[in-house]
Amino acid sequence: MNLDWLDAFLVFGLFEVVMVIGLALLLHLQLGLARIANFGVVGFWGLGMYAFGVSYVRVDWPFGEPWQFLVCALIATGVAALAGLLVGWYVADLDTDGVLVGTLGFATAVAILATTQQELTGGALGMGGLGFPYDIGTVKANEFLWLVITTLLVAAILFFVWRVHRSPYGRLLIAVGANEPLARSLGKSTFRAKIGLFVVTSAAMGLLGAMFGVMVRFLDVLNLGVDITLAAIVGLVLGGTARVWGAVIGVVLTVGLFDIVVQVYLPLPREWHTQAIPVLREALFGLALIVVLLFRPLGVLGKMRRDRLMKKVHGR
Amino acid sequence: MAADAAAGSAVARPQIRVEGVAKSYSGRTVVDVDELVLGDSPIEGLIGPNGAGKTTLMRMIVHAVPLDRGRITLQSPAEPDLLLSAMPTDRIARHGVVKSNQLITDFDRLTILDSLLFAVTEAEREKPYRIFSERAVFARHREEIERLLDYFGLVDATAFAKSAGEKKLLDIIRCLILKPRFLLLDEPTAGLPDDITEKVMHTLRELAAAGTTVVIVAHDLNVIWNLCDEVVFMAEGKALLRGDPQSIREHRTIVEKYLGEGHV
């Protein structure tokens, strides 16, 4: 495959956009529907990434690719799901402030564990040894195919979220977010609903972490900072937390605009890429969040339109 | 479940037994009931002055307010007793004890149709992997939802409940569609127009005739006198008197302390 026309930065930039869209879609189910303010997205994502990395690199599997990848990705998904179960259990009955602190604390704990458990994770030195579950020639070709596979995975997440809006499960999540005591009085176990939501979304976040691990092939604890959570939240809030396409549009307008247009196409000095740009990125995302909350708090797409959706689905 | 079950009971219709129940806020006792059985008659009323503890007692029955002490039990024909005071609210509702709300409350982002579908959807169809079950749920409950909406005059099902009256009515319809065994209604007709109030009362009579026990808290005493078979008078957190509507409205103490001379 001739991919000379393709910039390596562009492939990685697109991968990041696609991955953050996936995370923002999952966050949409939590924050947009069930109104659970999960500030620990990076914790579930990072746990998946490191669970994948550790099981891939440290375990001597008796089989090769692609089975090694599939088994390790399954482990990453399972570990993240288990973390979702425990964190969900812990925060299910807390108010918004409690959820915020609890999930943020979880993400911090994951970062500390990844840094201190050097024998397993490589600590601050990082961990190499990861690879693609295939080899189709050049590194660029492998990366491009991985981008396509990840895009298909995120498209599946998008389809799931889109269907959730049109299903009794989506209605349950909206009801939990809108009026939990009323939902309970109608016989709904809101506690179980929240835990279930955490398990499903955390598992998918963990899988996206594993996909990222394969793409970068080197796990670095610096990835466990606030960047990923901030990117997903800012993208979702800017696009509209209550709408399916809010996550997609918001992330394209933030991460897409910055990581692709600014970093790939603007002729910036090379040293800026390592020093100034990461800081500038966080500052601009923070600013975007403030501006959106001030002038369009419901995001670009605005409020949820259940009346239109119900008409469309049930033809009344 | 074993902890929920007590001795079996031989009651004719669902009853709720309240024993030694108390609730205080900041040292002030708002409910202090030694013994009270709700459901001796098909439709019972709970009346009393503001602050008598009626709403708090109703909320304690569905465990929306935790008890300081005491126990509340559901007794049903040919079934073991259920200790409601040891159950979470959602499980109490799943056992058929359902309560409407005194204050206007709604799911702000759900339409009227959404709200009713939500109430009737079985838990099995609300799993994350059942994302294609919406049409089946609608088909299963469509007739019943449309019958109730038509009867109560909520024409546009895919709209949101806008006025306080609509929200109040929707709250009652949500309770009705659950087909409760024991229905607790807190000020059900407050804010409703007369014709809808009549329809609500008619529906409650039908429900009671079909075996549901209904308990109503209302300040609109016309509803109490016209609808209830028995009335319990509460004051200062205690259930003081019980009797048929006629004897209660003529009771000397109740007239002096609550109804006032010249009441209807």
Coordinates of C-alpha atoms in Angstrom, one line a residue, chain A residues 78-286:
Chain A
G78 CA -12.4 -6.9 32.0
V79 CA -10.0 -5.0 34.4
A80 CA -11.6 -1.7 33.4
A81 CA -15.1 -3.2 33.8
L82 CA -14.2 -4.4 37.3
A83 CA -12.8 -1.0 38.2
G84 CA -16.1 0.5 36.9
L85 CA -18.0 -1.9 39.1
L86 CA -16.1 -0.9 42.2
V87 CA -16.0 2.8 41.5
G88 CA -19.6 2.8 40.4
W89 CA -20.5 1.0 43.7
Y90 CA -18.6 3.6 45.6
V91 CA -20.1 6.7 43.9
A92 CA -23.6 5.5 43.1
D93 CA -25.2 7.1 46.1
L94 CA -23.0 10.2 46.3
D95 CA -24.1 13.7 45.1
T96 CA -22.4 15.4 42.2
D97 CA -19.5 16.7 44.2
G98 CA -18.9 13.3 45.7
V99 CA -18.9 11.6 42.3
L100 CA -16.5 14.3 41.0
V101 CA -14.0 13.8 43.8
G102 CA -14.4 10.0 43.9
T103 CA -13.7 9.6 40.2
L104 CA -10.9 12.1 40.1
G105 CA -9.4 10.3 43.1
F106 CA -9.6 7.0 41.2
A107 CA -7.8 8.5 38.2
T108 CA -5.1 9.8 40.5
A109 CA -4.7 6.5 42.1
V110 CA -4.3 4.8 38.7
A111 CA -1.6 7.3 37.8
I112 CA 0.3 6.8 41.1
L113 CA 0.1 3.0 40.8
A114 CA 1.4 3.1 37.2
T115 CA 4.3 5.3 38.4
T116 CA 5.2 3.4 41.5
Q117 CA 4.8 -0.2 40.4
Q118 CA 8.0 -0.1 38.3
E119 CA 8.5 -3.8 38.0
L120 CA 5.2 -4.2 36.3
T121 CA 4.7 -0.9 34.4
G122 CA 8.2 0.4 34.0
G123 CA 7.2 3.4 36.1
A124 CA 8.4 6.8 34.9
L125 CA 10.8 5.2 32.4
G126 CA 7.8 3.8 30.5
M127 CA 7.2 0.4 29.0
G128 CA 8.0 -0.7 25.5
G129 CA 7.5 -4.0 23.7
L130 CA 4.0 -3.6 22.4
G131 CA 3.2 -4.1 18.8
F132 CA 0.5 -4.4 16.2
P133 CA -1.3 -7.8 16.0
Y134 CA -0.4 -7.9 12.3
D135 CA 2.3 -6.7 9.9
I136 CA 1.3 -5.4 6.5
G137 CA 4.6 -3.8 5.6
T138 CA 5.6 -0.4 6.8
V139 CA 5.0 1.2 10.2
K140 CA 2.9 3.9 8.5
A141 CA 0.7 1.2 6.9
N142 CA 0.3 -0.6 10.2
E143 CA -0.6 2.6 11.9
F144 CA -3.1 3.5 9.2
L145 CA -4.8 0.1 9.4
W146 CA -5.0 0.5 13.2
L147 CA -6.6 3.9 12.7
V148 CA -9.2 2.2 10.5
I149 CA -9.9 -0.6 13.0
T150 CA -10.2 1.9 15.9
T151 CA -12.6 4.1 13.8
L152 CA -14.7 1.0 13.2
L153 CA -14.7 0.3 17.0
V154 CA -15.8 4.0 17.7
A155 CA -18.4 3.8 15.0
A156 CA -19.8 0.7 16.8
I157 CA -19.8 2.8 20.1
L158 CA -21.6 5.6 18.2
F159 CA -24.2 3.1 16.9
F160 CA -24.7 1.7 20.4
V161 CA -25.2 5.2 21.9
W162 CA -27.6 6.1 19.1
R163 CA -29.6 3.0 19.8
V164 CA -29.6 3.7 23.5
H165 CA -31.5 6.9 22.9
R166 CA -34.1 4.9 21.2
S167 CA -34.4 2.1 23.8
P168 CA -35.9 1.6 27.2
Y169 CA -32.3 1.5 28.6
G170 CA -31.8 5.1 27.4
R171 CA -35.1 6.1 29.0
L172 CA -33.9 4.6 32.3
L173 CA -30.7 6.5 32.2
I174 CA -32.4 9.8 31.4
A175 CA -34.9 9.2 34.2
V176 CA -32.1 8.4 36.7
G177 CA -30.5 11.7 35.7
A178 CA -33.7 13.7 35.8
N179 CA -35.3 12.6 39.0
E180 CA -33.8 9.6 40.9
P181 CA -36.3 9.5 43.8
L182 CA -39.2 9.5 41.4
A183 CA -37.6 6.7 39.3
R184 CA -37.1 4.7 42.6
S185 CA -40.7 5.2 43.6
L186 CA -41.7 3.6 40.3
G187 CA -39.8 0.4 41.2
K188 CA -36.6 1.1 39.4
S189 CA -33.3 0.2 41.0
T190 CA -31.4 3.3 40.2
F191 CA -28.4 2.0 42.2
R192 CA -28.1 -1.0 39.9
A193 CA -28.7 1.1 36.8
K194 CA -25.8 3.4 37.8
I195 CA -23.4 0.5 38.5
G196 CA -24.4 -1.2 35.3
L197 CA -23.7 2.0 33.4
F198 CA -20.3 2.4 35.0
V199 CA -19.4 -1.2 34.2
V200 CA -20.3 -1.0 30.5
T201 CA -18.8 2.5 29.8
S202 CA -15.6 1.7 31.8
A203 CA -15.1 -1.5 30.0
A204 CA -15.3 0.3 26.6
M205 CA -13.0 3.1 27.9
G206 CA -10.5 0.4 29.0
L207 CA -10.6 -1.1 25.5
L208 CA -9.9 2.3 23.9
G209 CA -6.9 2.5 26.3
A210 CA -5.7 -0.8 25.0
M211 CA -6.1 0.4 21.4
F212 CA -4.1 3.5 22.2
G213 CA -1.4 1.3 23.8
V214 CA -1.0 -0.6 20.5
M215 CA -0.9 2.6 18.5
V216 CA 1.9 4.3 20.5
R217 CA 3.6 0.9 21.4
F218 CA 5.2 2.6 24.4
L219 CA 3.3 3.3 27.6
D220 CA 4.2 6.5 29.3
V221 CA 2.8 7.6 32.7
L222 CA 2.6 11.2 31.3
N223 CA -0.4 10.0 29.3
L224 CA -2.3 9.6 32.6
G225 CA -2.5 13.3 33.3
V226 CA -5.6 15.4 32.9
D227 CA -5.4 15.8 29.1
I228 CA -7.6 12.9 28.0
T229 CA -10.3 13.6 30.6
L230 CA -10.2 17.3 29.7
A231 CA -10.4 16.6 26.0
A232 CA -13.4 14.3 26.3
I233 CA -15.3 16.7 28.7
V234 CA -14.6 19.9 26.7
G235 CA -15.5 18.2 23.4
L236 CA -18.7 16.8 24.9
V237 CA -19.8 20.0 26.6
L238 CA -19.0 22.1 23.5
G239 CA -20.9 19.8 21.2
G240 CA -23.8 19.3 23.7
T241 CA -23.8 16.8 26.5
A242 CA -27.4 15.7 25.9
R243 CA -27.2 14.9 22.1
V244 CA -25.6 11.8 20.5
W245 CA -23.7 13.9 17.9
G246 CA -22.6 16.4 20.5
A247 CA -19.6 14.3 21.3
V248 CA -18.6 13.9 17.7
I249 CA -19.0 17.6 16.7
G250 CA -17.5 18.9 19.9
V251 CA -14.4 16.7 19.7
V252 CA -13.9 17.5 16.0
L253 CA -14.1 21.2 16.9
T254 CA -11.6 21.0 19.7
V255 CA -9.2 18.1 19.5
G256 CA -9.6 17.9 15.7
L257 CA -9.0 21.6 15.2
F258 CA -6.1 21.7 17.6
D259 CA -4.3 18.3 17.1
I260 CA -4.7 18.2 13.4
V261 CA -5.1 21.7 12.0
V262 CA -2.8 23.5 14.4
Q263 CA -0.2 20.7 14.9
V264 CA 0.0 19.3 11.4
Y265 CA -0.8 22.2 9.1
L266 CA 0.4 25.3 10.9
P267 CA 4.1 25.9 10.3
L268 CA 5.1 26.1 14.0
P269 CA 8.7 25.9 15.3
R270 CA 9.6 22.3 16.0
E271 CA 10.5 22.9 19.7
W272 CA 7.0 24.2 20.3
H273 CA 5.6 20.7 19.8
T274 CA 7.3 19.4 23.0
Q275 CA 7.2 22.5 25.1
A276 CA 4.5 25.1 24.3
I277 CA 1.8 23.3 22.4
P278 CA 0.7 20.8 25.2
V279 CA 0.4 23.7 27.6
L280 CA -1.3 25.9 25.1
R281 CA -3.7 23.0 24.3
E282 CA -4.9 22.6 27.9
A283 CA -5.2 26.4 28.3
L284 CA -7.3 26.7 25.1
F285 CA -9.5 23.8 26.0
G286 CA -10.1 25.3 29.5

